[in-house]
mmCIF file with all atom_site columns, C-alpha atoms in Angstrom:
data_model
loop_
_atom_site.group_PDB
_atom_site.id
_atom_site.type_symbol
_atom_site.label_atom_id
_atom_site.label_alt_id
_atom_site.label_comp_id
_atom_site.label_asym_id
_atom_site.label_entity_id
_atom_site.label_seq_id
_atom_site.pdbx_PDB_ins_code
_atom_site.Cartn_x
_atom_site.Cartn_y
_atom_site.Cartn_z
_atom_site.occupancy
_atom_site.B_iso_or_equiv
_atom_site.pdbx_formal_charge
_atom_site.auth_seq_id
_atom_site.auth_comp_id
_atom_site.auth_asym_id
_atom_site.auth_atom_id
_atom_site.pdbx_PDB_model_num
ATOM 1  C CA . ASN D 1 1  ? 77.075 -304.707 29.964 1.00 77.00 ? 1  ASN D CA 1
ATOM 2  C CA . VAL D 1 2  ? 78.233 -301.281 32.127 1.00 91.00 ? 2  VAL D CA 1
ATOM 3  C CA . PHE D 1 3  ? 77.234 -301.465 35.551 1.00 95.00 ? 3  PHE D CA 1
ATOM 4  C CA . SER D 1 4  ? 78.398 -304.709 35.700 1.00 94.00 ? 4  SER D CA 1
ATOM 5  C CA . ILE D 1 5  ? 82.070 -303.493 35.683 1.00 95.00 ? 5  ILE D CA 1
ATOM 6  C CA . LEU D 1 6  ? 80.585 -300.419 37.311 1.00 95.00 ? 6  LEU D CA 1
ATOM 7  C CA . LYS D 1 7  ? 79.338 -302.092 40.025 1.00 95.00 ? 7  LYS D CA 1
ATOM 8  C CA . LYS D 1 8  ? 83.080 -304.626 40.083 1.00 95.00 ? 8  LYS D CA 1
ATOM 9  C CA . TYR D 1 9  ? 85.499 -301.121 41.005 1.00 96.00 ? 9  TYR D CA 1
ATOM 10 C CA . ASN D 1 10 ? 82.596 -299.404 42.841 1.00 96.00 ? 10 ASN D CA 1
ATOM 11 C CA . PHE D 1 11 ? 82.712 -297.138 39.897 1.00 95.00 ? 11 PHE D CA 1
ATOM 12 C CA . PRO D 1 12 ? 79.657 -293.972 40.491 1.00 96.00 ? 12 PRO D CA 1
ATOM 13 C CA . ALA D 1 13 ? 79.228 -292.896 37.271 1.00 95.00 ? 13 ALA D CA 1
ATOM 14 C CA . THR D 1 14 ? 75.193 -290.428 36.105 1.00 92.00 ? 14 THR D CA 1
ATOM 15 C CA . ILE D 1 15 ? 72.661 -291.051 33.291 1.00 89.00 ? 15 ILE D CA 1
ATOM 16 C CA . PHE D 1 16 ? 71.066 -288.848 31.665 1.00 85.00 ? 16 PHE D CA 1
ATOM 17 C CA . ILE D 1 17 ? 67.351 -290.531 30.962 1.00 83.00 ? 17 ILE D CA 1
ATOM 18 C CA . ALA D 1 18 ? 65.835 -289.281 28.075 1.00 80.00 ? 18 ALA D CA 1
ATOM 19 C CA . THR D 1 19 ? 62.537 -290.876 29.906 1.00 79.00 ? 19 THR D CA 1
ATOM 20 C CA . LYS D 1 20 ? 60.245 -291.473 26.426 1.00 80.00 ? 20 LYS D CA 1
ATOM 21 C CA . PHE D 1 21 ? 62.072 -294.416 25.400 1.00 82.00 ? 21 PHE D CA 1
ATOM 22 C CA . ILE D 1 22 ? 62.158 -296.040 28.931 1.00 85.00 ? 22 ILE D CA 1
ATOM 23 C CA . GLY D 1 23 ? 61.370 -299.672 28.423 1.00 91.00 ? 23 GLY D CA 1
ATOM 24 C CA . GLY D 1 24 ? 61.374 -299.212 25.117 1.00 91.00 ? 24 GLY D CA 1
ATOM 25 C CA . TYR D 1 25 ? 63.794 -298.804 21.998 1.00 90.00 ? 25 TYR D CA 1
ATOM 26 C CA . TYR D 1 26 ? 65.652 -295.749 20.491 1.00 84.00 ? 26 TYR D CA 1
ATOM 27 C CA . THR D 1 27 ? 66.429 -295.020 17.046 1.00 86.00 ? 27 THR D CA 1
ATOM 28 C CA . SER D 1 28 ? 69.868 -292.855 15.883 1.00 81.00 ? 28 SER D CA 1
ATOM 29 C CA . GLN D 1 29 ? 68.675 -290.833 13.318 1.00 76.00 ? 29 GLN D CA 1
ATOM 30 C CA . THR D 1 30 ? 72.474 -290.016 11.946 1.00 83.00 ? 30 THR D CA 1
ATOM 31 C CA . GLN D 1 31 ? 73.760 -293.891 12.657 1.00 84.00 ? 31 GLN D CA 1
ATOM 32 C CA . ASN D 1 32 ? 70.338 -295.427 11.348 1.00 85.00 ? 32 ASN D CA 1
ATOM 33 C CA . ILE D 1 33 ? 71.519 -298.118 14.617 1.00 91.00 ? 33 ILE D CA 1
ATOM 34 C CA . THR D 1 34 ? 67.928 -299.241 16.891 1.00 93.00 ? 34 THR D CA 1
ATOM 35 C CA . PHE D 1 35 ? 69.504 -299.236 20.876 1.00 89.00 ? 35 PHE D CA 1
ATOM 36 C CA . LYS D 1 36 ? 67.413 -300.763 23.218 1.00 92.00 ? 36 LYS D CA 1
ATOM 37 C CA . MET D 1 37 ? 66.951 -298.782 26.248 1.00 90.00 ? 37 MET D CA 1
ATOM 38 C CA . LEU D 1 38 ? 66.997 -299.430 29.560 1.00 91.00 ? 38 LEU D CA 1
ATOM 39 C CA . SER D 1 39 ? 63.916 -300.412 32.047 1.00 92.00 ? 39 SER D CA 1
ATOM 40 C CA . TRP D 1 40 ? 62.168 -299.219 35.074 1.00 88.00 ? 40 TRP D CA 1
ATOM 41 C CA . ASP D 1 41 ? 63.090 -302.142 36.522 1.00 91.00 ? 41 ASP D CA 1
ATOM 42 C CA . GLN D 1 42 ? 66.770 -301.839 36.023 1.00 93.00 ? 42 GLN D CA 1
ATOM 43 C CA . ILE D 1 43 ? 67.122 -298.057 36.691 1.00 90.00 ? 43 ILE D CA 1
ATOM 44 C CA . LEU D 1 44 ? 65.628 -299.065 39.948 1.00 90.00 ? 44 LEU D CA 1
ATOM 45 C CA . GLU D 1 45 ? 68.700 -302.042 40.339 1.00 93.00 ? 45 GLU D CA 1
ATOM 46 C CA . MET D 1 46 ? 70.887 -299.228 39.564 1.00 93.00 ? 46 MET D CA 1
ATOM 47 C CA . TYR D 1 47 ? 69.537 -296.295 42.179 1.00 90.00 ? 47 TYR D CA 1
ATOM 48 C CA . ASN D 1 48 ? 69.477 -298.583 44.442 1.00 92.00 ? 48 ASN D CA 1
ATOM 49 C CA . SER D 1 49 ? 72.681 -299.678 44.234 1.00 94.00 ? 49 SER D CA 1
ATOM 50 C CA . GLY D 1 50 ? 73.523 -296.406 45.067 1.00 93.00 ? 50 GLY D CA 1
ATOM 51 C CA . LEU D 1 51 ? 76.724 -295.972 42.833 1.00 94.00 ? 51 LEU D CA 1
ATOM 52 C CA . ILE D 1 52 ? 74.276 -295.008 39.946 1.00 92.00 ? 52 ILE D CA 1
ATOM 53 C CA . ASP D 1 53 ? 72.904 -290.889 40.027 1.00 88.00 ? 53 ASP D CA 1
ATOM 54 C CA . PHE D 1 54 ? 70.285 -290.426 37.505 1.00 85.00 ? 54 PHE D CA 1
ATOM 55 C CA . GLN D 1 55 ? 69.300 -286.606 35.724 1.00 81.00 ? 55 GLN D CA 1
ATOM 56 C CA . PRO D 1 56 ? 66.693 -285.574 33.290 1.00 73.00 ? 56 PRO D CA 1
ATOM 57 C CA . HIS D 1 57 ? 67.526 -285.700 29.063 1.00 66.00 ? 57 HIS D CA 1
ATOM 58 C CA . THR D 1 58 ? 64.285 -284.141 27.674 1.00 62.00 ? 58 THR D CA 1
ATOM 59 C CA . VAL D 1 59 ? 61.386 -286.492 28.179 1.00 59.00 ? 59 VAL D CA 1
ATOM 60 C CA . GLY D 1 60 ? 62.192 -287.949 23.938 1.00 56.00 ? 60 GLY D CA 1
ATOM 61 C CA . HIS D 1 61 ? 65.188 -286.350 23.331 1.00 56.00 ? 61 HIS D CA 1
ATOM 62 C CA . SER D 1 62 ? 64.088 -283.422 21.529 1.00 58.00 ? 62 SER D CA 1
ATOM 63 C CA . LYS D 1 63 ? 66.499 -280.858 20.206 1.00 62.00 ? 63 LYS D CA 1
ATOM 64 C CA . LEU D 1 64 ? 65.252 -278.110 22.163 1.00 59.00 ? 64 LEU D CA 1
ATOM 65 C CA . ALA D 1 65 ? 67.060 -274.998 20.126 1.00 65.00 ? 65 ALA D CA 1
ATOM 66 C CA . LYS D 1 66 ? 65.109 -276.641 16.474 1.00 67.00 ? 66 LYS D CA 1
ATOM 67 C CA . VAL D 1 67 ? 61.519 -276.857 18.362 1.00 64.00 ? 67 VAL D CA 1
ATOM 68 C CA . ALA D 1 68 ? 58.490 -273.986 18.677 1.00 69.00 ? 68 ALA D CA 1
ATOM 69 C CA . ILE D 1 69 ? 59.243 -272.837 22.314 1.00 71.00 ? 69 ILE D CA 1
ATOM 70 C CA . GLN D 1 70 ? 55.546 -273.988 23.613 1.00 70.00 ? 70 GLN D CA 1
ATOM 71 C CA . GLU D 1 71 ? 56.944 -277.598 22.938 1.00 68.00 ? 71 GLU D CA 1
ATOM 72 C CA . THR D 1 72 ? 60.255 -276.851 24.466 1.00 67.00 ? 72 THR D CA 1
ATOM 73 C CA . ILE D 1 73 ? 57.727 -275.409 27.611 1.00 72.00 ? 73 ILE D CA 1
ATOM 74 C CA . ALA D 1 74 ? 55.359 -278.592 27.048 1.00 72.00 ? 74 ALA D CA 1
ATOM 75 C CA . ILE D 1 75 ? 58.625 -280.484 27.479 1.00 67.00 ? 75 ILE D CA 1
ATOM 76 C CA . LEU D 1 76 ? 60.222 -278.797 30.439 1.00 72.00 ? 76 LEU D CA 1
ATOM 77 C CA . ILE D 1 77 ? 56.915 -279.072 32.720 1.00 74.00 ? 77 ILE D CA 1
ATOM 78 C CA . LEU D 1 78 ? 55.706 -282.473 32.007 1.00 70.00 ? 78 LEU D CA 1
ATOM 79 C CA . LEU D 1 79 ? 59.959 -282.951 32.869 1.00 69.00 ? 79 LEU D CA 1
ATOM 80 C CA . ASN D 1 80 ? 58.695 -281.716 35.798 1.00 71.00 ? 80 ASN D CA 1
ATOM 81 C CA . GLU D 1 81 ? 56.259 -283.447 36.270 1.00 70.00 ? 81 GLU D CA 1
ATOM 82 C CA . VAL D 1 82 ? 57.855 -286.778 36.249 1.00 65.00 ? 82 VAL D CA 1
ATOM 83 C CA . GLU D 1 83 ? 60.661 -285.996 38.541 1.00 67.00 ? 83 GLU D CA 1
ATOM 84 C CA . ARG D 1 84 ? 57.635 -284.955 41.229 1.00 67.00 ? 84 ARG D CA 1
ATOM 85 C CA . SER D 1 85 ? 56.155 -287.767 41.002 1.00 64.00 ? 85 SER D CA 1
ATOM 86 C CA . LEU D 1 86 ? 59.319 -290.325 41.408 1.00 60.00 ? 86 LEU D CA 1
ATOM 87 C CA . LYS D 1 87 ? 59.713 -289.678 44.689 1.00 56.00 ? 87 LYS D CA 1
ATOM 88 C CA . VAL D 1 88 ? 62.368 -292.236 44.805 1.00 50.00 ? 88 VAL D CA 1
ATOM 89 C CA . PHE D 1 89 ? 64.610 -289.628 42.292 1.00 46.00 ? 89 PHE D CA 1
#
């Protein structure tokens, strides 16, 4: 658990979140590995520690250069709405 190590040494970090996967899983297409993603409770605990800064990383980790411009705009609008609705961030 990296967070426990960061706390032990009081070391700050930034995490970029793809909000679609919060509380779920992400499977890497290139490595064929499934990762368990952070839950909202874990994110809040890390945020409240003062050590972790969270930044957006799209909604679903799309490669924006490879999707249609309309989809890119929709992703950016949704991300902006999510950021505004989360008053803790």
